[in-house]
Amino acid sequence: MNIRSNPETTRAAVTTGALPSSKKIYANPTAAPELRVPLREIILSEAASEPNLPVYDTSGPYTDPNVVIDVNKGLPRPRTEWVKERGGVEQYEGRDIKPEDNGNVGAAHAAKAFTAHHQPLRGLSDAPITQYEFAKRGIITKEMIYVAERENLGRKQQLERAEAALADGESFGAAVPAFITPEFVRDEIARGRAIIPANINHGELEPMIIGRNFLTKINANIGNSAVTSSVEEEVDKMVWAIRWGADTVMDLSTGRNIHTTREWILRNSPVPIGTVPIYQALEKCEGDPVKLTWELYKDTLIEQAEQGVDYFTIHAGVRLQYIHLTASRVTGIVSRGGSIMAKWCLAHHKESFLYTHFDEICDLMRKYDVSFSLGDGLRPGSIADANDRAQFAELETLGELTKIAWDKGCQVMIEGPGHVPMHKIKINMDKQLKECGEAPFYTLGPLTTDIAPGYDHITSGIGAAMIGWFGCAMLCYVTPKEHLGLPDRNDVKTGVITYKIAAHAADLAKGHPAAQLRDDALSRARFEFRWQDQFNLGLDPDTAQAFHDETLPKDAHKVAHFCSMCGPKFCSMKITQDVRDYAAGLGDNEKAALYPVGHAGMTISGTIEDGMAQMSAKFKEMGSSVYLDAEKVKESNK
Ligand code: IRN
Ligand code: FE2
């Protein structure tokens, strides 16, 4: 999309419309029936003998055909009322648009229009403001009710069915309750184990939760191109990412129109928006890190908090005394924010102002309920540097800062690496939980090898799946352009889908009780040759359908009982079906005669059904011996 337009005269050109065979539905939580919690229902074909499947939906009103989208006005802001009715906030004169943002007439116009209906709120000191403070006082907020409903995927029925299918005494085996309740959400937030990034000035937000006892989330980074062109173009980057499943979006824009671009994105975003404020602070001093000051940084924090940014990456763990630890690294400091702060510390030979002013940063962020994403400025940028002293020294400091932020009433998550080979991933998760009091972990990948530029969504998707399984709460996507260039639209989609795979694989492995419902529905569709259902239940129906069309383009092929990979004669699923049909038609004696004795001395008698049961039992018995000795593996990992 390459639209240059005057926002006053051009209609919104962001991507709208439902995903294939999908319907937007809304659930009303029992505890607050006025809330409308969005879900996407995947509509199955008539051939399916099962109900439509509701799935988690990040896409916002853009996929609801009943909502008229006007990006120049922004989305409705129902959440502002929730904040106001709780009290403890005041409305005040916001800041004006910075003159340097007025380079583009349309931009300035749109930003002013937003500001007119956006008088910022800020918290008063003695009342609870943040979700953490409410949770600590035992209060359940609307945001907590909202996310509890959302995490249940509208699947009460499906969950009940899944539970009923378990054998006696079997359990899902994880610390995830079958149904997420608002009370459970509150308790997890109060323990610091989960956060709801939700600035009181982000009224457009559809709240979501980040924590390891909830669905694994993913973040997509977007950044502006050198020249900001139109509201639509900037907003569509966010809309496109959430369409495919991004749970949060970070605006990493740099350049002249940084404030305005962010305003556009926020006013149109149903997902939490994160930023790295040091990037804008650096713009304000002509890109010279040495000129950065605490005052200038603080000013930037207030500016962005007023706009409604939901979480800030703050690299406060890059301490003066750690910088020398990176000297012998293969790739030094690879974090943008980390390198800016390292340069400042060295130039002034002073402790980082982010560290020395951390208390004040907390007080400020608390007023707006901006969540901390404590940055990993010393993360390893290569396999060689993984898990080194610099990385872990910073992590220990992030743990210390977590406790300060909690004491100040703030919500906190912790950023993590980076580049880490598979056998060194688990220790990252374990150490993070220990050092940071179980605050949610949010990692960039990690990339499990350095040898595949052009494929780093895959090198990192592997690490992301692993660390998600171990308990990482949010995975920051990596696109195929990582290390190479600015991702385009296709790269963003590829990155998001890759990370949805990693996150979902982690949810399955963690034993989330609802995760497998979609796999099962898709597998049934596959086995029953319901091709359209198979496409539509997938993460990317368009690509699945296009691939199928490449060799079997006709409508008739969408009911065929084979695909072009094996052809009609060699389709295993077709053959299985034939075997079952054949077996069903046999008499008992014929069945017994067919399979009197099994292989390897395993005697199988009776009907085929009995035989199958016996084989299943045998395989279960073998289960533990087909794997290596668990103790030996543990030992060798040390
Ligand atoms: C996530 C985990 N570790 C780093 N990230 C993301 O990397 C962070 O949230 C931000 O979106 C991006 C750039 O961070 P640096 O390079 O400034 O550290
Ligand atoms: Fe990298």
mmCIF file of N, CA and C in Angstrom, residues 328-404:
data_model
loop_
_atom_site.group_PDB
_atom_site.id
_atom_site.type_symbol
_atom_site.label_atom_id
_atom_site.label_comp_id
_atom_site.label_asym_id
_atom_site.label_seq_id
_atom_site.Cartn_x
_atom_site.Cartn_y
_atom_site.Cartn_z
ATOM 1 N N SER A 328 34.869 -7.820 25.616
ATOM 2 C CA SER A 328 35.427 -8.986 24.919
ATOM 3 C C SER A 328 34.357 -9.753 24.127
ATOM 4 N N ARG A 329 33.175 -9.189 24.018
ATOM 5 C CA ARG A 329 32.117 -9.884 23.275
ATOM 6 C C ARG A 329 32.386 -9.890 21.772
ATOM 7 N N VAL A 330 31.790 -10.875 21.097
ATOM 8 C CA VAL A 330 31.877 -10.906 19.631
ATOM 9 C C VAL A 330 31.063 -9.762 19.030
ATOM 10 N N THR A 331 29.872 -9.515 19.605
ATOM 11 C CA THR A 331 29.011 -8.484 19.018
ATOM 12 C C THR A 331 28.702 -7.324 19.976
ATOM 13 N N GLY A 332 29.446 -7.163 21.032
ATOM 14 C CA GLY A 332 29.302 -5.983 21.889
ATOM 15 C C GLY A 332 27.882 -5.741 22.371
ATOM 16 N N ILE A 333 27.457 -4.482 22.325
ATOM 17 C CA ILE A 333 26.097 -4.124 22.745
ATOM 18 C C ILE A 333 25.231 -3.980 21.497
ATOM 19 N N VAL A 334 24.212 -4.808 21.363
ATOM 20 C CA VAL A 334 23.380 -4.774 20.145
ATOM 21 C C VAL A 334 22.058 -4.052 20.367
ATOM 22 N N SER A 335 21.700 -3.778 21.617
ATOM 23 C CA SER A 335 20.458 -3.069 21.885
ATOM 24 C C SER A 335 20.652 -1.592 21.546
ATOM 25 N N ARG A 336 19.672 -1.042 20.797
ATOM 26 C CA ARG A 336 19.755 0.390 20.479
ATOM 27 C C ARG A 336 19.764 1.214 21.763
ATOM 28 N N GLY A 337 18.741 0.971 22.594
ATOM 29 C CA GLY A 337 18.630 1.728 23.843
ATOM 30 C C GLY A 337 19.841 1.491 24.739
ATOM 31 N N GLY A 338 20.307 0.244 24.776
ATOM 32 C CA GLY A 338 21.453 -0.105 25.613
ATOM 33 C C GLY A 338 22.701 0.635 25.166
ATOM 34 N N SER A 339 22.903 0.726 23.851
ATOM 35 C CA SER A 339 24.117 1.383 23.365
ATOM 36 C C SER A 339 24.049 2.898 23.606
ATOM 37 N N ILE A 340 22.858 3.483 23.498
ATOM 38 C CA ILE A 340 22.699 4.920 23.784
ATOM 39 C C ILE A 340 23.091 5.201 25.234
ATOM 40 N N MET A 341 22.572 4.377 26.142
ATOM 41 C CA MET A 341 22.854 4.602 27.565
ATOM 42 C C MET A 341 24.323 4.320 27.898
ATOM 43 N N ALA A 342 24.893 3.306 27.257
ATOM 44 C CA ALA A 342 26.305 2.987 27.504
ATOM 45 C C ALA A 342 27.176 4.172 27.081
ATOM 46 N N LYS A 343 26.830 4.744 25.948
ATOM 47 C CA LYS A 343 27.618 5.884 25.448
ATOM 48 C C LYS A 343 27.513 7.058 26.429
ATOM 49 N N TRP A 344 26.313 7.306 26.913
ATOM 50 C CA TRP A 344 26.114 8.418 27.866
ATOM 51 C C TRP A 344 26.943 8.195 29.143
ATOM 52 N N CYS A 345 26.826 6.977 29.678
ATOM 53 C CA CYS A 345 27.548 6.649 30.926
ATOM 54 C C CYS A 345 29.054 6.843 30.749
ATOM 55 N N LEU A 346 29.577 6.347 29.637
ATOM 56 C CA LEU A 346 31.025 6.426 29.424
ATOM 57 C C LEU A 346 31.468 7.872 29.191
ATOM 58 N N ALA A 347 30.697 8.608 28.396
ATOM 59 C CA ALA A 347 31.071 9.998 28.084
ATOM 60 C C ALA A 347 31.116 10.859 29.341
ATOM 61 N N HIS A 348 30.156 10.636 30.243
ATOM 62 C CA HIS A 348 30.104 11.461 31.461
ATOM 63 C C HIS A 348 30.796 10.789 32.639
ATOM 64 N N HIS A 349 31.204 9.586 32.434
ATOM 65 C CA HIS A 349 31.671 8.699 33.494
ATOM 66 C C HIS A 349 30.783 8.800 34.741
ATOM 67 N N LYS A 350 29.513 8.580 34.495
ATOM 68 C CA LYS A 350 28.518 8.662 35.556
ATOM 69 C C LYS A 350 27.597 7.451 35.481
ATOM 70 N N GLU A 351 26.980 7.148 36.610
ATOM 71 C CA GLU A 351 25.941 6.116 36.622
ATOM 72 C C GLU A 351 24.773 6.605 35.756
ATOM 73 N N SER A 352 24.093 5.662 35.100
ATOM 74 C CA SER A 352 22.970 5.991 34.221
ATOM 75 C C SER A 352 21.888 6.770 34.964
ATOM 76 N N PHE A 353 21.378 7.826 34.314
ATOM 77 C CA PHE A 353 20.309 8.604 34.973
ATOM 78 C C PHE A 353 19.013 7.802 35.068
ATOM 79 N N LEU A 354 18.890 6.779 34.260
ATOM 80 C CA LEU A 354 17.700 5.930 34.370
ATOM 81 C C LEU A 354 17.747 5.151 35.688
ATOM 82 N N TYR A 355 18.958 4.799 36.093
ATOM 83 C CA TYR A 355 19.137 4.061 37.346
ATOM 84 C C TYR A 355 19.045 5.001 38.547
ATOM 85 N N THR A 356 19.714 6.139 38.460
ATOM 86 C CA THR A 356 19.738 7.048 39.621
ATOM 87 C C THR A 356 18.383 7.727 39.841
ATOM 88 N N HIS A 357 17.592 7.888 38.778
ATOM 89 C CA HIS A 357 16.283 8.530 38.921
ATOM 90 C C HIS A 357 15.132 7.527 38.876
ATOM 91 N N PHE A 358 15.450 6.274 39.149
ATOM 92 C CA PHE A 358 14.426 5.242 38.952
ATOM 93 C C PHE A 358 13.164 5.489 39.785
ATOM 94 N N ASP A 359 13.343 5.980 41.015
ATOM 95 C CA ASP A 359 12.187 6.280 41.878
ATOM 96 C C ASP A 359 11.234 7.262 41.206
ATOM 97 N N GLU A 360 11.821 8.322 40.665
ATOM 98 C CA GLU A 360 10.990 9.348 40.017
ATOM 99 C C GLU A 360 10.280 8.793 38.784
ATOM 100 N N ILE A 361 10.990 7.933 38.048
ATOM 101 C CA ILE A 361 10.373 7.317 36.864
ATOM 102 C C ILE A 361 9.144 6.514 37.304
ATOM 103 N N CYS A 362 9.296 5.793 38.406
ATOM 104 C CA CYS A 362 8.173 4.990 38.923
ATOM 105 C C CYS A 362 6.983 5.893 39.270
ATOM 106 N N ASP A 363 7.249 6.975 39.991
ATOM 107 C CA ASP A 363 6.158 7.867 40.408
ATOM 108 C C ASP A 363 5.410 8.400 39.195
ATOM 109 N N LEU A 364 6.178 8.715 38.182
ATOM 110 C CA LEU A 364 5.591 9.266 36.973
ATOM 111 C C LEU A 364 4.740 8.224 36.228
ATOM 112 N N MET A 365 5.283 7.044 36.081
ATOM 113 C CA MET A 365 4.572 6.004 35.329
ATOM 114 C C MET A 365 3.331 5.531 36.073
ATOM 115 N N ARG A 366 3.431 5.540 37.392
ATOM 116 C CA ARG A 366 2.291 5.139 38.205
ATOM 117 C C ARG A 366 1.071 6.028 37.958
ATOM 118 N N LYS A 367 1.306 7.323 37.808
ATOM 119 C CA LYS A 367 0.215 8.290 37.624
ATOM 120 C C LYS A 367 -0.669 7.989 36.428
ATOM 121 N N TYR A 368 -0.096 7.311 35.436
ATOM 122 C CA TYR A 368 -0.843 7.022 34.207
ATOM 123 C C TYR A 368 -1.053 5.515 34.038
ATOM 124 N N ASP A 369 -0.559 4.770 34.964
ATOM 125 C CA ASP A 369 -0.463 3.318 34.836
ATOM 126 C C ASP A 369 0.212 2.897 33.526
ATOM 127 N N VAL A 370 1.389 3.437 33.312
ATOM 128 C CA VAL A 370 2.232 2.927 32.223
ATOM 129 C C VAL A 370 3.039 1.777 32.820
ATOM 130 N N SER A 371 3.007 0.620 32.172
ATOM 131 C CA SER A 371 3.754 -0.530 32.700
ATOM 132 C C SER A 371 5.222 -0.430 32.311
ATOM 133 N N PHE A 372 6.060 -0.952 33.185
ATOM 134 C CA PHE A 372 7.480 -1.064 32.859
ATOM 135 C C PHE A 372 7.722 -2.283 31.991
ATOM 136 N N SER A 373 8.560 -2.104 30.972
ATOM 137 C CA SER A 373 9.161 -3.230 30.295
ATOM 138 C C SER A 373 10.656 -2.984 30.469
ATOM 139 N N LEU A 374 11.216 -3.556 31.528
ATOM 140 C CA LEU A 374 12.611 -3.235 31.852
ATOM 141 C C LEU A 374 13.523 -3.817 30.771
ATOM 142 N N GLY A 375 14.214 -2.927 30.068
ATOM 143 C CA GLY A 375 14.932 -3.289 28.847
ATOM 144 C C GLY A 375 16.178 -4.130 29.087
ATOM 145 N N ASP A 376 16.466 -4.996 28.111
ATOM 146 C CA ASP A 376 17.699 -5.800 28.191
ATOM 147 C C ASP A 376 18.738 -5.165 27.282
ATOM 148 N N GLY A 377 19.299 -4.073 27.777
ATOM 149 C CA GLY A 377 20.277 -3.314 27.006
ATOM 150 C C GLY A 377 21.582 -4.064 26.805
ATOM 151 N N LEU A 378 21.809 -5.088 27.604
ATOM 152 C CA LEU A 378 23.052 -5.860 27.477
ATOM 153 C C LEU A 378 22.772 -7.279 26.986
ATOM 154 N N ARG A 379 21.663 -7.456 26.270
ATOM 155 C CA ARG A 379 21.352 -8.799 25.774
ATOM 156 C C ARG A 379 22.423 -9.246 24.778
ATOM 157 N N PRO A 380 22.647 -10.570 24.699
ATOM 158 C CA PRO A 380 23.641 -11.081 23.753
ATOM 159 C C PRO A 380 23.139 -10.921 22.320
ATOM 160 N N GLY A 381 24.036 -10.522 21.422
ATOM 161 C CA GLY A 381 23.668 -10.347 20.018
ATOM 162 C C GLY A 381 24.269 -11.420 19.143
ATOM 163 N N SER A 382 24.762 -12.476 19.775
ATOM 164 C CA SER A 382 25.328 -13.594 19.017
ATOM 165 C C SER A 382 25.356 -14.821 19.915
ATOM 166 N N ILE A 383 25.441 -15.984 19.278
ATOM 167 C CA ILE A 383 25.500 -17.236 20.037
ATOM 168 C C ILE A 383 26.700 -17.214 20.985
ATOM 169 N N ALA A 384 27.808 -16.646 20.505
ATOM 170 C CA ALA A 384 29.038 -16.619 21.312
ATOM 171 C C ALA A 384 28.858 -15.848 22.619
ATOM 172 N N ASP A 385 27.980 -14.840 22.614
ATOM 173 C CA ASP A 385 27.844 -13.967 23.786
ATOM 174 C C ASP A 385 26.719 -14.390 24.739
ATOM 175 N N ALA A 386 26.005 -15.457 24.390
ATOM 176 C CA ALA A 386 24.836 -15.849 25.189
ATOM 177 C C ALA A 386 25.219 -16.159 26.634
ATOM 178 N N ASN A 387 24.348 -15.745 27.551
ATOM 179 C CA ASN A 387 24.475 -16.065 28.981
ATOM 180 C C ASN A 387 25.794 -15.602 29.585
ATOM 181 N N ASP A 388 26.339 -14.515 29.095
ATOM 182 C CA ASP A 388 27.615 -14.076 29.671
ATOM 183 C C ASP A 388 27.375 -13.199 30.905
ATOM 184 N N ARG A 389 28.467 -12.777 31.519
ATOM 185 C CA ARG A 389 28.371 -12.042 32.777
ATOM 186 C C ARG A 389 27.625 -10.709 32.587
ATOM 187 N N ALA A 390 27.884 -10.033 31.477
ATOM 188 C CA ALA A 390 27.228 -8.740 31.233
ATOM 189 C C ALA A 390 25.704 -8.919 31.228
ATOM 190 N N GLN A 391 25.253 -9.930 30.506
ATOM 191 C CA GLN A 391 23.804 -10.187 30.399
ATOM 192 C C GLN A 391 23.198 -10.475 31.763
ATOM 193 N N PHE A 392 23.845 -11.345 32.524
ATOM 194 C CA PHE A 392 23.248 -11.754 33.798
ATOM 195 C C PHE A 392 23.409 -10.689 34.885
ATOM 196 N N ALA A 393 24.477 -9.890 34.789
ATOM 197 C CA ALA A 393 24.626 -8.789 35.753
ATOM 198 C C ALA A 393 23.457 -7.823 35.574
ATOM 199 N N GLU A 394 23.138 -7.524 34.336
ATOM 200 C CA GLU A 394 22.015 -6.629 34.066
ATOM 201 C C GLU A 394 20.706 -7.234 34.583
ATOM 202 N N LEU A 395 20.529 -8.531 34.341
ATOM 203 C CA LEU A 395 19.296 -9.193 34.784
ATOM 204 C C LEU A 395 19.134 -9.086 36.307
ATOM 205 N N GLU A 396 20.251 -9.227 37.023
ATOM 206 C CA GLU A 396 20.178 -9.103 38.483
ATOM 207 C C GLU A 396 19.728 -7.696 38.886
ATOM 208 N N THR A 397 20.239 -6.693 38.182
ATOM 209 C CA THR A 397 19.804 -5.317 38.461
ATOM 210 C C THR A 397 18.322 -5.130 38.119
ATOM 211 N N LEU A 398 17.875 -5.749 37.045
ATOM 212 C CA LEU A 398 16.456 -5.635 36.686
ATOM 213 C C LEU A 398 15.586 -6.227 37.800
ATOM 214 N N GLY A 399 16.103 -7.261 38.449
ATOM 215 C CA GLY A 399 15.378 -7.848 39.579
ATOM 216 C C GLY A 399 15.250 -6.857 40.723
ATOM 217 N N GLU A 400 16.340 -6.168 40.999
ATOM 218 C CA GLU A 400 16.350 -5.161 42.069
ATOM 219 C C GLU A 400 15.348 -4.037 41.727
ATOM 220 N N LEU A 401 15.341 -3.614 40.476
ATOM 221 C CA LEU A 401 14.442 -2.530 40.051
ATOM 222 C C LEU A 401 12.975 -2.965 40.058
ATOM 223 N N THR A 402 12.742 -4.240 39.769
ATOM 224 C CA THR A 402 11.368 -4.760 39.784
ATOM 225 C C THR A 402 10.736 -4.520 41.148
ATOM 226 N N LYS A 403 11.515 -4.827 42.187
ATOM 227 C CA LYS A 403 10.974 -4.702 43.541
ATOM 228 C C LYS A 403 10.692 -3.235 43.887
ATOM 229 N N ILE A 404 11.547 -2.345 43.418
ATOM 230 C CA ILE A 404 11.310 -0.910 43.660
ATOM 231 C C ILE A 404 10.022 -0.484 42.949
#
